Amino acid sequence: MIVIAHVSDVHIDGEQRSADRTRAVLRHLEELPYDLAAVLVTGDIADHATPDEYAAARELLTSRHPLLVCPGNHDDRAAFRKGLLPEETAVRPHAPVNQVLRGEGFVIALCDSSVPGEHQGLLEDETIEWLDGVLAGTPHDVPVLVAFHHPPVPLHTPYVDEIRQFGEERLAALADRHPHLTAFLAGHAHTAAATTFAGRPLLVAPGVVSAIRLPWENPSPENPHVHLDLPPALAFHVLGEDGRLTTHYRTVTV
């Protein structure tokens, strides 16, 4: 059984609240009586992409489990690399931050869907080509999970759907060529969600720093979108020996 923890949207901003919520989630994972195959943090690591925020994030996002992070729309690629991936040679500091984890019986391809200077998402041609190579280089009996920040479909959250991932037809075409692409994992929406894309599960992690109110949840006029009172949450994606993927969502006490 392969268990992957999925965390998103920590929005480290120099304030105690975001730090406490992030620390609580990582502490929850550290105290598990089970070794996780990976911990994914799918974007919006910093809130304003400042060096101090990335320094704090580097201290908070530590784990005994293999941990991978990707940028979101609040992040800056060059600052992200310098603050969180100093071991990476930043010959092209503004290039997409794409990473792959090849575990025992699974592969995670973590793609950069951020667009410098914009809030909407897009997988650049370079990333699509890189992902195609990862999939082509993985045996067809090994499941590949593809993760990024921006969901490539609307999730019925108008505030976020306007800045979702676009150009998704190229990703769908790639999925058609590689049947062992098992599922897509995303963040950005600040709500736990499960839907489909390109005939695969699309599983969205809840936000750590906040939740987004849905249109039918009677948003208040003072704060129509962001819900700050709910506890931080995360997802556990479980790959069984039969190849079936199951997701469990958990809240965490701060």
mmCIF file of C-alpha atoms in Angstrom:
data_model
loop_
_atom_site.group_PDB
_atom_site.id
_atom_site.type_symbol
_atom_site.label_atom_id
_atom_site.label_comp_id
_atom_site.label_asym_id
_atom_site.label_seq_id
_atom_site.Cartn_x
_atom_site.Cartn_y
_atom_site.Cartn_z
ATOM 1 C CA MET A 1 0.000 0.000 0.000
ATOM 2 C CA ILE A 2 1.389 3.382 -1.086
ATOM 3 C CA VAL A 3 0.219 6.415 0.909
ATOM 4 C CA ILE A 4 0.894 9.966 -0.287
ATOM 5 C CA ALA A 5 0.012 13.012 1.808
ATOM 6 C CA HIS A 6 -1.178 16.016 -0.178
ATOM 7 C CA VAL A 7 -0.981 19.514 1.325
ATOM 8 C CA SER A 8 -1.639 22.799 -0.449
ATOM 9 C CA ASP A 9 -1.864 26.562 -0.121
ATOM 10 C CA VAL A 10 0.024 27.250 3.081
ATOM 11 C CA HIS A 11 0.518 30.942 2.135
ATOM 12 C CA ILE A 12 3.370 31.659 4.537
ATOM 13 C CA ASP A 13 3.103 35.416 5.087
ATOM 14 C CA GLY A 14 5.194 36.229 8.140
ATOM 15 C CA GLU A 15 2.158 36.022 10.428
ATOM 16 C CA GLN A 16 1.777 33.545 13.275
ATOM 17 C CA ARG A 17 -1.515 32.185 11.979
ATOM 18 C CA SER A 18 -0.190 30.734 8.713
ATOM 19 C CA ALA A 19 2.917 29.398 10.464
ATOM 20 C CA ASP A 20 0.877 27.709 13.207
ATOM 21 C CA ARG A 21 -1.491 26.067 10.733
ATOM 22 C CA THR A 22 1.354 24.819 8.539
ATOM 23 C CA ARG A 23 3.291 23.554 11.545
ATOM 24 C CA ALA A 24 0.219 21.678 12.804
ATOM 25 C CA VAL A 25 -0.242 19.867 9.474
ATOM 26 C CA LEU A 26 3.439 18.875 9.209
ATOM 27 C CA ARG A 27 3.457 17.787 12.862
ATOM 28 C CA HIS A 28 0.428 15.592 12.177
ATOM 29 C CA LEU A 29 2.350 13.869 9.371
ATOM 30 C CA GLU A 30 5.489 13.490 11.488
ATOM 31 C CA GLU A 31 3.540 11.764 14.260
ATOM 32 C CA LEU A 32 1.956 9.157 12.001
ATOM 33 C CA PRO A 33 2.909 5.553 12.895
ATOM 34 C CA TYR A 34 3.496 4.859 9.188
ATOM 35 C CA ASP A 35 6.154 5.892 6.697
ATOM 36 C CA LEU A 36 4.559 7.842 3.868
ATOM 37 C CA ALA A 37 5.736 7.380 0.299
ATOM 38 C CA ALA A 38 5.715 11.161 -0.188
ATOM 39 C CA VAL A 39 4.391 14.493 1.014
ATOM 40 C CA LEU A 40 3.297 16.852 -1.776
ATOM 41 C CA VAL A 41 2.792 20.572 -1.235
ATOM 42 C CA THR A 42 1.077 21.865 -4.363
ATOM 43 C CA GLY A 43 1.768 25.550 -4.496
ATOM 44 C CA ASP A 44 1.169 28.951 -2.946
ATOM 45 C CA ILE A 45 4.003 28.321 -0.539
ATOM 46 C CA ALA A 46 4.638 32.013 0.095
ATOM 47 C CA ASP A 47 1.948 34.671 0.110
ATOM 48 C CA HIS A 48 4.024 37.525 -1.352
ATOM 49 C CA ALA A 49 7.081 35.597 -2.640
ATOM 50 C CA THR A 50 9.529 37.434 -0.385
ATOM 51 C CA PRO A 51 12.869 35.962 0.764
ATOM 52 C CA ASP A 52 11.725 36.049 4.400
ATOM 53 C CA GLU A 53 8.595 34.067 3.560
ATOM 54 C CA TYR A 54 10.594 31.390 1.743
ATOM 55 C CA ALA A 55 13.088 31.230 4.609
ATOM 56 C CA ALA A 56 10.200 30.584 7.005
ATOM 57 C CA ALA A 57 8.666 28.046 4.612
ATOM 58 C CA ARG A 58 11.955 26.163 4.321
ATOM 59 C CA GLU A 59 12.022 25.821 8.101
ATOM 60 C CA LEU A 60 8.358 24.782 8.347
ATOM 61 C CA LEU A 61 8.197 22.377 5.404
ATOM 62 C CA THR A 62 10.467 19.688 6.771
ATOM 63 C CA SER A 63 9.547 16.039 7.091
ATOM 64 C CA ARG A 64 10.944 12.588 7.749
ATOM 65 C CA HIS A 65 9.004 11.570 4.638
ATOM 66 C CA PRO A 66 10.136 12.510 1.088
ATOM 67 C CA LEU A 67 8.752 16.008 0.502
ATOM 68 C CA LEU A 68 8.181 17.829 -2.797
ATOM 69 C CA VAL A 69 6.914 21.368 -3.367
ATOM 70 C CA CYS A 70 5.867 23.244 -6.488
ATOM 71 C CA PRO A 71 5.063 26.918 -7.087
ATOM 72 C CA GLY A 72 1.596 28.433 -7.224
ATOM 73 C CA ASN A 73 0.282 31.744 -8.470
ATOM 74 C CA HIS A 74 1.464 33.539 -5.308
ATOM 75 C CA ASP A 75 5.013 32.265 -5.777
ATOM 76 C CA ASP A 76 7.938 33.577 -7.817
ATOM 77 C CA ARG A 77 10.045 30.956 -9.565
ATOM 78 C CA ALA A 78 13.441 32.551 -8.975
ATOM 79 C CA ALA A 79 12.731 33.335 -5.313
ATOM 80 C CA PHE A 80 11.155 29.897 -4.858
ATOM 81 C CA ARG A 81 14.299 28.205 -6.196
ATOM 82 C CA LYS A 82 16.632 30.320 -4.120
ATOM 83 C CA GLY A 83 14.642 29.851 -0.929
ATOM 84 C CA LEU A 84 13.512 26.240 -1.210
ATOM 85 C CA LEU A 85 15.787 24.532 -3.743
ATOM 86 C CA PRO A 86 19.215 26.093 -3.141
ATOM 87 C CA GLU A 87 20.904 22.856 -4.177
ATOM 88 C CA GLU A 88 19.462 23.241 -7.686
ATOM 89 C CA THR A 89 21.740 25.032 -10.125
ATOM 90 C CA ALA A 90 19.646 28.026 -11.138
ATOM 91 C CA VAL A 91 21.089 28.547 -14.604
ATOM 92 C CA ARG A 92 17.552 29.418 -15.702
ATOM 93 C CA PRO A 93 15.974 30.819 -12.536
ATOM 94 C CA HIS A 94 12.688 31.720 -14.234
ATOM 95 C CA ALA A 95 12.209 28.370 -15.994
ATOM 96 C CA PRO A 96 9.385 26.067 -14.845
ATOM 97 C CA VAL A 97 10.098 24.196 -11.610
ATOM 98 C CA ASN A 98 9.358 20.589 -12.583
ATOM 99 C CA GLN A 99 10.334 17.626 -10.396
ATOM 100 C CA VAL A 100 9.902 13.873 -10.460
ATOM 101 C CA LEU A 101 9.900 11.341 -7.640
ATOM 102 C CA ARG A 102 10.377 7.721 -8.676
ATOM 103 C CA GLY A 103 9.322 5.543 -5.772
ATOM 104 C CA GLU A 104 8.876 1.826 -5.377
ATOM 105 C CA GLY A 105 5.849 1.005 -7.518
ATOM 106 C CA PHE A 106 4.842 4.582 -8.378
ATOM 107 C CA VAL A 107 6.015 7.835 -9.952
ATOM 108 C CA ILE A 108 4.988 11.386 -9.094
ATOM 109 C CA ALA A 109 5.527 14.104 -11.708
ATOM 110 C CA LEU A 110 5.191 17.503 -10.038
ATOM 111 C CA CYS A 111 4.614 20.166 -12.693
ATOM 112 C CA ASP A 112 4.868 23.936 -12.522
ATOM 113 C CA SER A 113 1.538 25.410 -13.673
ATOM 114 C CA SER A 114 2.392 28.959 -12.561
ATOM 115 C CA VAL A 115 2.552 31.820 -15.060
ATOM 116 C CA PRO A 116 5.048 34.518 -14.029
ATOM 117 C CA GLY A 117 3.216 37.708 -13.156
ATOM 118 C CA GLU A 118 -0.249 36.176 -13.616
ATOM 119 C CA HIS A 119 -2.742 34.337 -11.418
ATOM 120 C CA GLN A 120 -4.137 31.886 -13.960
ATOM 121 C CA GLY A 121 -2.278 28.668 -14.697
ATOM 122 C CA LEU A 122 -0.740 27.096 -17.789
ATOM 123 C CA LEU A 123 1.625 24.211 -18.401
ATOM 124 C CA GLU A 124 4.289 25.656 -20.686
ATOM 125 C CA ASP A 125 5.335 23.687 -23.753
ATOM 126 C CA GLU A 126 8.597 22.904 -21.973
ATOM 127 C CA THR A 127 6.645 21.326 -19.118
ATOM 128 C CA ILE A 128 4.394 19.331 -21.438
ATOM 129 C CA GLU A 129 7.477 17.972 -23.226
ATOM 130 C CA TRP A 130 9.142 17.170 -19.894
ATOM 131 C CA LEU A 131 6.027 15.375 -18.630
ATOM 132 C CA ASP A 132 5.747 13.434 -21.887
ATOM 133 C CA GLY A 133 9.321 12.268 -21.333
ATOM 134 C CA VAL A 134 8.625 11.216 -17.742
ATOM 135 C CA LEU A 135 5.605 9.197 -18.838
ATOM 136 C CA ALA A 136 7.393 7.648 -21.809
ATOM 137 C CA GLY A 137 10.307 6.682 -19.572
ATOM 138 C CA THR A 138 8.101 4.942 -17.001
ATOM 139 C CA PRO A 139 7.094 1.285 -17.516
ATOM 140 C CA HIS A 140 3.426 0.931 -18.426
ATOM 141 C CA ASP A 141 2.693 -1.153 -15.336
ATOM 142 C CA VAL A 142 3.865 1.633 -13.001
ATOM 143 C CA PRO A 143 1.188 4.227 -12.098
ATOM 144 C CA VAL A 144 2.119 7.887 -12.584
ATOM 145 C CA LEU A 145 0.442 10.632 -10.560
ATOM 146 C CA VAL A 146 0.666 14.084 -12.147
ATOM 147 C CA ALA A 147 0.468 17.010 -9.727
ATOM 148 C CA PHE A 148 0.383 20.795 -10.111
ATOM 149 C CA HIS A 149 -1.140 23.864 -8.475
ATOM 150 C CA HIS A 150 -3.963 24.929 -10.821
ATOM 151 C CA PRO A 151 -6.867 22.532 -11.548
ATOM 152 C CA PRO A 152 -7.440 22.209 -15.306
ATOM 153 C CA VAL A 153 -11.261 22.244 -15.009
ATOM 154 C CA PRO A 154 -13.847 24.530 -13.356
ATOM 155 C CA LEU A 155 -14.760 23.414 -9.840
ATOM 156 C CA HIS A 156 -17.903 25.539 -9.381
ATOM 157 C CA THR A 157 -15.964 28.052 -7.313
ATOM 158 C CA PRO A 158 -16.233 31.237 -9.433
ATOM 159 C CA TYR A 159 -13.565 33.104 -7.473
ATOM 160 C CA VAL A 160 -10.963 30.418 -8.334
ATOM 161 C CA ASP A 161 -12.327 29.130 -11.635
ATOM 162 C CA GLU A 162 -11.487 32.425 -13.327
ATOM 163 C CA ILE A 163 -7.798 31.736 -12.656
ATOM 164 C CA ARG A 164 -7.689 27.961 -13.145
ATOM 165 C CA GLN A 165 -5.269 26.147 -15.489
ATOM 166 C CA PHE A 166 -5.904 26.889 -19.174
ATOM 167 C CA GLY A 167 -4.533 25.231 -22.311
ATOM 168 C CA GLU A 168 -5.682 21.968 -20.772
ATOM 169 C CA GLU A 169 -6.343 20.297 -24.129
ATOM 170 C CA ARG A 170 -2.584 19.619 -24.472
ATOM 171 C CA LEU A 171 -2.543 17.856 -21.116
ATOM 172 C CA ALA A 172 -5.612 15.819 -22.067
ATOM 173 C CA ALA A 173 -3.940 14.762 -25.332
ATOM 174 C CA LEU A 174 -0.882 13.675 -23.402
ATOM 175 C CA ALA A 175 -3.051 11.610 -21.046
ATOM 176 C CA ASP A 176 -4.605 9.879 -24.048
ATOM 177 C CA ARG A 177 -1.141 8.732 -25.163
ATOM 178 C CA HIS A 178 -0.127 7.367 -21.761
ATOM 179 C CA PRO A 179 -2.697 5.057 -20.136
ATOM 180 C CA HIS A 180 -0.555 4.581 -17.021
ATOM 181 C CA LEU A 181 -1.174 8.219 -16.099
ATOM 182 C CA THR A 182 -3.389 7.296 -13.157
ATOM 183 C CA ALA A 183 -4.629 10.579 -11.677
ATOM 184 C CA PHE A 184 -4.160 14.329 -11.474
ATOM 185 C CA LEU A 185 -3.560 16.113 -8.151
ATOM 186 C CA ALA A 186 -4.043 19.855 -7.655
ATOM 187 C CA GLY A 187 -4.427 22.623 -5.093
ATOM 188 C CA HIS A 188 -5.329 26.313 -5.569
ATOM 189 C CA ALA A 189 -9.059 25.983 -4.857
ATOM 190 C CA HIS A 190 -8.826 25.987 -1.031
ATOM 191 C CA THR A 191 -11.532 23.324 -0.976
ATOM 192 C CA ALA A 192 -11.377 19.537 -0.901
ATOM 193 C CA ALA A 193 -12.783 18.384 -4.222
ATOM 194 C CA ALA A 194 -12.893 15.306 -6.425
ATOM 195 C CA THR A 195 -13.836 15.302 -10.097
ATOM 196 C CA THR A 196 -12.453 13.971 -13.381
ATOM 197 C CA PHE A 197 -10.273 15.279 -16.178
ATOM 198 C CA ALA A 198 -9.260 13.450 -19.367
ATOM 199 C CA GLY A 199 -10.958 10.327 -18.054
ATOM 200 C CA ARG A 200 -8.841 10.302 -14.884
ATOM 201 C CA PRO A 201 -9.553 11.291 -11.277
ATOM 202 C CA LEU A 202 -8.716 14.909 -10.488
ATOM 203 C CA LEU A 203 -8.211 15.211 -6.725
ATOM 204 C CA VAL A 204 -7.913 18.642 -5.144
ATOM 205 C CA ALA A 205 -6.320 19.188 -1.752
ATOM 206 C CA PRO A 206 -7.996 21.565 0.711
ATOM 207 C CA GLY A 207 -6.219 24.756 1.691
ATOM 208 C CA VAL A 208 -4.136 24.892 4.850
ATOM 209 C CA VAL A 209 -4.376 28.627 5.453
ATOM 210 C CA SER A 210 -8.089 28.986 4.648
ATOM 211 C CA ALA A 211 -11.109 27.531 2.875
ATOM 212 C CA ILE A 212 -13.166 28.986 0.034
ATOM 213 C CA ARG A 213 -16.891 29.355 0.463
ATOM 214 C CA LEU A 214 -18.929 27.829 -2.327
ATOM 215 C CA PRO A 215 -21.706 29.863 -3.980
ATOM 216 C CA TRP A 216 -24.474 27.997 -2.132
ATOM 217 C CA GLU A 217 -22.844 28.390 1.297
ATOM 218 C CA ASN A 218 -24.342 31.812 2.026
ATOM 219 C CA PRO A 219 -21.138 33.912 1.888
ATOM 220 C CA SER A 220 -21.147 36.944 4.112
ATOM 221 C CA PRO A 221 -21.137 40.403 2.482
ATOM 222 C CA GLU A 222 -18.092 41.358 4.542
ATOM 223 C CA ASN A 223 -15.970 38.411 3.363
ATOM 224 C CA PRO A 224 -17.737 36.694 0.461
ATOM 225 C CA HIS A 225 -15.042 34.187 -0.451
ATOM 226 C CA VAL A 226 -12.554 33.259 2.245
ATOM 227 C CA HIS A 227 -13.502 31.148 5.258
ATOM 228 C CA LEU A 228 -10.910 31.553 8.029
ATOM 229 C CA ASP A 229 -12.629 29.620 10.818
ATOM 230 C CA LEU A 230 -12.371 26.074 9.473
ATOM 231 C CA PRO A 231 -9.377 23.980 10.601
ATOM 232 C CA PRO A 232 -6.516 23.230 8.209
ATOM 233 C CA ALA A 233 -6.889 20.013 6.238
ATOM 234 C CA LEU A 234 -5.011 17.649 3.954
ATOM 235 C CA ALA A 235 -5.578 14.643 1.693
ATOM 236 C CA PHE A 236 -4.188 11.122 1.820
ATOM 237 C CA HIS A 237 -4.016 9.397 -1.569
ATOM 238 C CA VAL A 238 -3.749 5.620 -1.274
ATOM 239 C CA LEU A 239 -2.602 3.381 -4.123
ATOM 240 C CA GLY A 240 -3.601 -0.204 -3.432
ATOM 241 C CA GLU A 241 -1.881 -3.295 -4.726
ATOM 242 C CA ASP A 242 -4.684 -3.647 -7.268
ATOM 243 C CA GLY A 243 -3.834 -0.189 -8.662
ATOM 244 C CA ARG A 244 -7.005 1.409 -7.321
ATOM 245 C CA LEU A 245 -6.626 4.955 -5.992
ATOM 246 C CA THR A 246 -8.558 6.055 -2.892
ATOM 247 C CA THR A 247 -8.456 9.519 -1.297
ATOM 248 C CA HIS A 248 -9.225 10.364 2.327
ATOM 249 C CA TYR A 249 -9.496 13.949 3.606
ATOM 250 C CA ARG A 250 -8.514 14.884 7.164
ATOM 251 C CA THR A 251 -8.734 18.024 9.281
ATOM 252 C CA VAL A 252 -5.977 18.887 11.741
ATOM 253 C CA THR A 253 -6.191 20.545 15.147
ATOM 254 C CA VAL A 254 -4.004 23.642 15.518
#
